[in-house]
Coordinates of C-alpha atoms and ligand atoms in Angstrom, one line a residue:
X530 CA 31.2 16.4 -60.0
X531 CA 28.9 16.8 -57.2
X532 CA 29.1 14.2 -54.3
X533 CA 26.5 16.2 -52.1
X534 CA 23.8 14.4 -51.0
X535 CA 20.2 15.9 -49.4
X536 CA 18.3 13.7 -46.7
X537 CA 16.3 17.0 -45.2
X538 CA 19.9 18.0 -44.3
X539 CA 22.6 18.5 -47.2
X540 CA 25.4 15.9 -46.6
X541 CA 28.9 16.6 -48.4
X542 CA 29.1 12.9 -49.4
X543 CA 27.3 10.0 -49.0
X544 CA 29.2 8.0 -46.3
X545 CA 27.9 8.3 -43.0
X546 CA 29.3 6.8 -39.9
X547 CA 26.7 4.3 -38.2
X548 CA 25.3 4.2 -34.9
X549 CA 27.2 2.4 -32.2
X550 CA 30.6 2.6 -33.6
X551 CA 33.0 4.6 -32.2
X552 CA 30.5 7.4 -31.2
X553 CA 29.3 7.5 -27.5
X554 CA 31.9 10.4 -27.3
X555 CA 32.1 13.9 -28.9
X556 CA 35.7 14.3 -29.7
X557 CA 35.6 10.3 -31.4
X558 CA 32.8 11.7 -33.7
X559 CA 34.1 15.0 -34.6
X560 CA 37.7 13.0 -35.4
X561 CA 35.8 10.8 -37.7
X562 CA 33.7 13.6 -39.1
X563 CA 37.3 15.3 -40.1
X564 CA 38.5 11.8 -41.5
X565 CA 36.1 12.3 -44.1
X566 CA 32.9 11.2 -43.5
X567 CA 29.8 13.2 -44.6
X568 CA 27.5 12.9 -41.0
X569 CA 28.1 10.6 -38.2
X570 CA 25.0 9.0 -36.2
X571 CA 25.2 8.7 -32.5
X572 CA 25.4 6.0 -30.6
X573 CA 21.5 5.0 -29.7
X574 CA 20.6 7.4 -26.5
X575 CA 17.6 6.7 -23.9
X576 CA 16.1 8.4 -21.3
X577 CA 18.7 7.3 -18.2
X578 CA 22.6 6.0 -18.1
X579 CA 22.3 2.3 -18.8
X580 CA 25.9 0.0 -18.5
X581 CA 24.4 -2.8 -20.9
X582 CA 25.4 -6.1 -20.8
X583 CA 28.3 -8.2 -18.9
X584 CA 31.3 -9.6 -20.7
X585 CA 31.6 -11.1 -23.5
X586 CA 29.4 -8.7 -25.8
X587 CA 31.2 -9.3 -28.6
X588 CA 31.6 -12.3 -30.8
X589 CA 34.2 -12.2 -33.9
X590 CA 35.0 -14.5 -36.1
X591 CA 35.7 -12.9 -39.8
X592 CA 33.3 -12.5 -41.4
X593 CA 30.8 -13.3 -38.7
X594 CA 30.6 -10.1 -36.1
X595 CA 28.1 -10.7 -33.4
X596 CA 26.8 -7.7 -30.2
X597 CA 25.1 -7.8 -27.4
X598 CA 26.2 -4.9 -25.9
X599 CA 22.9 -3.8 -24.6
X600 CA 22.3 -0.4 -25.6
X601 CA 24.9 0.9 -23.1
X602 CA 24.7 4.7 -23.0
X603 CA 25.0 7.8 -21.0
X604 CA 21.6 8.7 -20.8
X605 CA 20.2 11.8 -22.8
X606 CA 20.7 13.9 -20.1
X607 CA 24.8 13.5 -20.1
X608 CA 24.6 13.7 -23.8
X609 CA 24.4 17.5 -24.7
X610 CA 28.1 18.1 -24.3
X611 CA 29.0 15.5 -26.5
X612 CA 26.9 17.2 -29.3
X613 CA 28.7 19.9 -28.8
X614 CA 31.9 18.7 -29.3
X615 CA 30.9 16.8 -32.5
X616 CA 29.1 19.4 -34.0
X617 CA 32.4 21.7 -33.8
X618 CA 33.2 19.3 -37.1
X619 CA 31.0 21.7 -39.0
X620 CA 29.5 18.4 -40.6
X621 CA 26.0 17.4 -39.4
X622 CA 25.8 14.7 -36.3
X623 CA 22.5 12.8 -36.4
X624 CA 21.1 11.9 -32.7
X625 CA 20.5 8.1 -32.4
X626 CA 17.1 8.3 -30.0
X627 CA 15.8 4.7 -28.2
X628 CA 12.9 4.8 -25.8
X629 CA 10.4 2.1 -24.2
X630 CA 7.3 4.1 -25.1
X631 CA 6.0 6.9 -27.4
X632 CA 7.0 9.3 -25.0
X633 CA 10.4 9.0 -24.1
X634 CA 11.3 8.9 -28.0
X635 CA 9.3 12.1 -27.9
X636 CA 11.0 13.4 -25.1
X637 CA 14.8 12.5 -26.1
X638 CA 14.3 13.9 -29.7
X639 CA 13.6 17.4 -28.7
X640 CA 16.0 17.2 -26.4
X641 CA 18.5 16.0 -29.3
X642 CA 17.4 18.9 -31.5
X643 CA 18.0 21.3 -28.5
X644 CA 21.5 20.4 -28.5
X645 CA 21.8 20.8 -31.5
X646 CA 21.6 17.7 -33.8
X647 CA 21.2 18.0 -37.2
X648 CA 18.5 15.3 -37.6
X649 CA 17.2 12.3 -35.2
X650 CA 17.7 8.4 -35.9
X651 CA 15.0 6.5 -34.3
X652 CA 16.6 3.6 -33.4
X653 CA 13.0 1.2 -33.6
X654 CA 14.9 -2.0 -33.0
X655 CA 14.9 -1.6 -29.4
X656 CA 12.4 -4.5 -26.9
X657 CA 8.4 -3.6 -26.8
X658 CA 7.5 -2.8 -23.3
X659 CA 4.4 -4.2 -23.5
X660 CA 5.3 -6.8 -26.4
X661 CA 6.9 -9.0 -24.7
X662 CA 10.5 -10.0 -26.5
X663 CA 9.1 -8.7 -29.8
X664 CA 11.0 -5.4 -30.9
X665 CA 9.2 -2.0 -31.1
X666 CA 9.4 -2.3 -35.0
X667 CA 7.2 -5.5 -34.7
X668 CA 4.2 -2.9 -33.7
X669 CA 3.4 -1.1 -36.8
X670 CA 0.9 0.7 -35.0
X671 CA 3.3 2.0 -32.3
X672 CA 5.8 2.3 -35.0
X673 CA 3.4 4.4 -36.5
X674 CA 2.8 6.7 -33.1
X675 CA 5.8 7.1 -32.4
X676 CA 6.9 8.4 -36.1
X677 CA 3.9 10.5 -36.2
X678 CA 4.5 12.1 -32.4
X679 CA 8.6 12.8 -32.8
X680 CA 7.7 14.4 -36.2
X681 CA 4.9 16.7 -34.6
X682 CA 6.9 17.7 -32.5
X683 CA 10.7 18.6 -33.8
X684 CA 11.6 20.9 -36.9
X685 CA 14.7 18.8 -38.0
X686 CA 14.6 15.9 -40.5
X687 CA 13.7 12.3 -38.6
X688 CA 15.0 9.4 -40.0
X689 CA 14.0 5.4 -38.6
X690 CA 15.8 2.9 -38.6
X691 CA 13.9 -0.5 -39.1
X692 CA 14.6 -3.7 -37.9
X693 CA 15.6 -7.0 -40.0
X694 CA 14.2 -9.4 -37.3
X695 CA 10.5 -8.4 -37.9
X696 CA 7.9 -10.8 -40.0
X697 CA 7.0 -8.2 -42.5
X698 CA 9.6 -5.2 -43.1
X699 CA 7.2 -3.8 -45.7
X700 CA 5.0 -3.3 -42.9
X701 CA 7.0 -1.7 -40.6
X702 CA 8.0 0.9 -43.3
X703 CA 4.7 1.7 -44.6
X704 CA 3.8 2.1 -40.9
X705 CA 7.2 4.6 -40.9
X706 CA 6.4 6.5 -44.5
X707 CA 6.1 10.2 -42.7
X708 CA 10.0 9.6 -41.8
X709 CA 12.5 12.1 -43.7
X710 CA 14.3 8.9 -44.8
X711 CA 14.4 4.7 -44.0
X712 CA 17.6 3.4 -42.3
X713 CA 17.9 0.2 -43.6
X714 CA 19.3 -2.2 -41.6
X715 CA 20.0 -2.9 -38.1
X716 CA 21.7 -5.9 -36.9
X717 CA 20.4 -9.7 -37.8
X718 CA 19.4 -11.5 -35.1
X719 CA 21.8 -14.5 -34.2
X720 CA 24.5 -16.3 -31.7
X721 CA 27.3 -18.5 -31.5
X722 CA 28.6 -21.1 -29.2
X723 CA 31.7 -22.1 -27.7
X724 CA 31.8 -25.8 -28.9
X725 CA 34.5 -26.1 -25.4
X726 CA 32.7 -24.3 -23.5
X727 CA 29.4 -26.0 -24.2
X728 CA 27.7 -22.7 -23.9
X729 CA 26.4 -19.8 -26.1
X730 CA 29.6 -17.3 -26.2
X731 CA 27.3 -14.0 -25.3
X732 CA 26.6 -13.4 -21.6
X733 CA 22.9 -12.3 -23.4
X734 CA 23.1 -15.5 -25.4
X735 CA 21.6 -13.8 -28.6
X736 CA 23.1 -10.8 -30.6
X737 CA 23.2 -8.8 -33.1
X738 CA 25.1 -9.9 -36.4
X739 CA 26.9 -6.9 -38.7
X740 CA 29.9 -6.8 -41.0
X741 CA 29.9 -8.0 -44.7
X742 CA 28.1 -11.5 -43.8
X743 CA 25.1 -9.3 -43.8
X744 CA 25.1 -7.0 -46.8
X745 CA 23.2 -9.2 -49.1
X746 CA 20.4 -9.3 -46.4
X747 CA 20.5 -5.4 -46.3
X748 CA 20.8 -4.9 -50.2
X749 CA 17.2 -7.3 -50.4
X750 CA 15.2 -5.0 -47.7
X751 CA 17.0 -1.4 -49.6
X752 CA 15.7 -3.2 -53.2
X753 CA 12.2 -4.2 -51.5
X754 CA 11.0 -1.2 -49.5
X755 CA 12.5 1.7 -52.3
X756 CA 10.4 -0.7 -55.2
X757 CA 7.6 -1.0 -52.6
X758 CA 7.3 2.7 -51.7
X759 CA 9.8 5.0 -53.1
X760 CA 11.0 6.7 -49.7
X761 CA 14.6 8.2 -49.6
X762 CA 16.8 5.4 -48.4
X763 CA 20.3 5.0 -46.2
X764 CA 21.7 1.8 -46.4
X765 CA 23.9 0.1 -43.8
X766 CA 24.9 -3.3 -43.4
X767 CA 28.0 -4.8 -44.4
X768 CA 29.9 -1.9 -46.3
X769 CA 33.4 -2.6 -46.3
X770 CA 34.3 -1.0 -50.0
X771 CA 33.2 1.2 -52.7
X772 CA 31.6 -1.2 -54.5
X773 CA 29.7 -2.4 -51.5
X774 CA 28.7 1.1 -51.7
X775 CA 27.5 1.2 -55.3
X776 CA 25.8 -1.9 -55.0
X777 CA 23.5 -0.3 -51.8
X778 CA 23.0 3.0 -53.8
X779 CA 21.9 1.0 -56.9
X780 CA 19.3 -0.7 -55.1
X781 CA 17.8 2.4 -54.2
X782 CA 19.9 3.7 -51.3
X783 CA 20.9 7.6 -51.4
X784 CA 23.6 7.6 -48.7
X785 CA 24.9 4.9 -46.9
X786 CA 26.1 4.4 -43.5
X787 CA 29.5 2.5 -42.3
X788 CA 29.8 0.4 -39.0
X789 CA 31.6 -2.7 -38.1
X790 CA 34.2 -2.0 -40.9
X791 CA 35.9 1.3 -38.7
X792 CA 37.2 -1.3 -36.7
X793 CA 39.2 -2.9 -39.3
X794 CA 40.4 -0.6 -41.4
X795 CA 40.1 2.4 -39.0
X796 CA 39.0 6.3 -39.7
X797 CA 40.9 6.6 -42.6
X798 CA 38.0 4.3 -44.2
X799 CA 35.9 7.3 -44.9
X800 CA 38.9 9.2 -46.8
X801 CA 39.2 6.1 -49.0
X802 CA 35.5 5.9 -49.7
X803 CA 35.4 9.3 -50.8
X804 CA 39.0 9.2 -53.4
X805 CA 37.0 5.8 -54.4
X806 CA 33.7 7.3 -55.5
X807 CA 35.2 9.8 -57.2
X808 CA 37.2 7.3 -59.3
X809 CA 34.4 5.5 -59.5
X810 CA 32.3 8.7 -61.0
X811 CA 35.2 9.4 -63.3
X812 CA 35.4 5.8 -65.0
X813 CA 31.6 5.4 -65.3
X814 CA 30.7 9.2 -66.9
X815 CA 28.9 10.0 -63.5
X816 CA 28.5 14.2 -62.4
X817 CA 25.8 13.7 -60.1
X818 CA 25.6 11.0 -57.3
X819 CA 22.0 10.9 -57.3
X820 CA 22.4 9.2 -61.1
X821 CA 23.4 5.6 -59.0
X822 CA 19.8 5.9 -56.7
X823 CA 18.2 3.1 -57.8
X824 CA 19.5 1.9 -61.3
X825 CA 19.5 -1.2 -60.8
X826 CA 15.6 -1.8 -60.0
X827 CA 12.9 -4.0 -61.9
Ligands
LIG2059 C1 29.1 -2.7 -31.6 C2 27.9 -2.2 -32.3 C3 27.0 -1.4 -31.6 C4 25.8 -0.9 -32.3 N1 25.0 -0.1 -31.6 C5 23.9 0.4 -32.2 C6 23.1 1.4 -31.6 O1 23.3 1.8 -30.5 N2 22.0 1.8 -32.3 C7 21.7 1.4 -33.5 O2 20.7 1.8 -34.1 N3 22.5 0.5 -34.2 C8 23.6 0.0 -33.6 N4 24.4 -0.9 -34.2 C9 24.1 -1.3 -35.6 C10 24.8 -0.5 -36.6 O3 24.5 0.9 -36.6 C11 24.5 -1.0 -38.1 O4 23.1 -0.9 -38.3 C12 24.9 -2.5 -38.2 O5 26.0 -2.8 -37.5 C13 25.1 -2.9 -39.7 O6 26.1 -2.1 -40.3 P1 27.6 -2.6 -40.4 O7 27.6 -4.0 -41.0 O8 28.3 -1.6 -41.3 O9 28.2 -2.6 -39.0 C14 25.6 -1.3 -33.6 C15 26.5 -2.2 -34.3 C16 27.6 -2.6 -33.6 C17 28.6 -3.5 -34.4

């Protein structure tokens, strides 16, 4: 039975941990990357230490998960050590790059391959400088730059991650088609208020939604860009279980990646996924992974 999975980098198994969970810190990833998991994606890192957002960031109310926690990082700089310490795993980590122009996505993705990362996530989700509140995904020109620069400039697999709150996704992927691989998706745009309070319950007022109230948004985009261009896909958005799982790799997805659920269930998520698939593979006459890629498209 083979569970191995390639994305430009061979991955033991197909469940990666997501960016932003759990993973601003070396030793977290590499105890996660022992728990089972196949990779693990940073959290997103930019050019310079940024604290993000004031209290509350978070909004839960099950199954409704909302952040705003403002892309809070160290700053690429600060970041090298924590490679290090992941990569001692022996499993590949995947740097999580954000940047305001072409250039600093440029500039943090070499850096990430210097340290060492196995691959680069650009995270193109993040506000347009010049756009003002649209995302840098809304641009597919700049999308396209900023694709085309990192990849001329790094010998490691890039992956980017698209945004859901764009008018046209199709647009933005065509405009990313020299990636390694898609990331499909990031958080849905939303909010909640505090009916008491009469106020929005984010200091930022909007968020980002995750958890399972999103997976049937992130199964559509996974079904619509892989029928709509055929790229090697990771899912994310909403995996709680194997079947969850399934469902992403049927729409077209190769590998997935698992977020807001670690906070439930904890590490020990990723050791279930794997005894899961493999009963999975067992029950359905499965040897090969790759066999669910896509079965289930029209
Ligand atoms: C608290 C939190 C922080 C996140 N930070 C990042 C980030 O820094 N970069 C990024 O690309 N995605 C970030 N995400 C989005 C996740 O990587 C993922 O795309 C999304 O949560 C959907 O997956 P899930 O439902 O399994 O959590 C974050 C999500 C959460 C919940």
């Amino acid at each position: 039975m083979n569970l191995e999975v390639d994305l430009g980098i061979k991955i033991s198994n197909p469940f990666i941990l997501a960016s932003g969970i759990l993973d601003e810190n070396g030793y977290t990833i590499k105890k996660i990357l022992e728990s089972g998991a196949g990779a693990a994606v940073t959290k997103s890192i930019g050019m310079e230490e940024r604290r993000g957002y004031e209290p509350p960031v978070v909004y839960e109310n099950d199954p409704v998960f909302i952040n705003a926690i403002g892309l809070s990082n160290p700053g690429i700089d600060n970041f090298g050590e924590e490679i290090k310490i992941a990569l001692a795993a022996k499993k590949p980590v995947i740097g999580s790059v954000f940047g305001k122009t072409v250039e600093e996505f440029s500039l943090i993705a070499r850096k990430m391959e210097q340290y060492g990362a196995s691959a680069v996530e650009l995270n193109l989700s993040c506000p347009h400088v010049n756009g003002y509140g649209m995302e840098i995904g809304s641009d597919p020109d700049l999308v396209n730059e900023i694709v085309s620069e990192v990849k001329s400039k790094i010998n490691i697999p890039v992956y980017s991650k698209l945004s859901p709150n764009t008018s046209d996704i199709v647009e933005e992927a065509k405009a990313a088609e020299k990636s390694d691989a898609l990331v499909l998706i990031n958080t849905v745009k939303a909010m909640a208020i505090d009916i008491k309070a009469k106020k929005p319950v984010l200091s930022n007022i909007y968020g980002g939604m995750s958890g399972k109230a999103i997976k049937p948004v992130g199964i559509r985009y996974v079904y619509e860009i892989k029928r709509e261009l055929n790229k090697k896909i990771i899912g994310v958005g909403g995996i709680e279980n194997i079947n969850d799982a399934v469902e992403y790799m049927m729409a077209g997805a190769s590998a997935v990646q698992i977020g807001t659920v670690v906070y439930k269930y904890g590490k020990n998520i990723f050791n279930k996924m794997n005894n899961d698939l493999v009963n999975y593979m067992i029950d359905n006459n499965i040897d090969n992974i790759d066999e669910l890629t896509g079965v289930a498209l029209k």
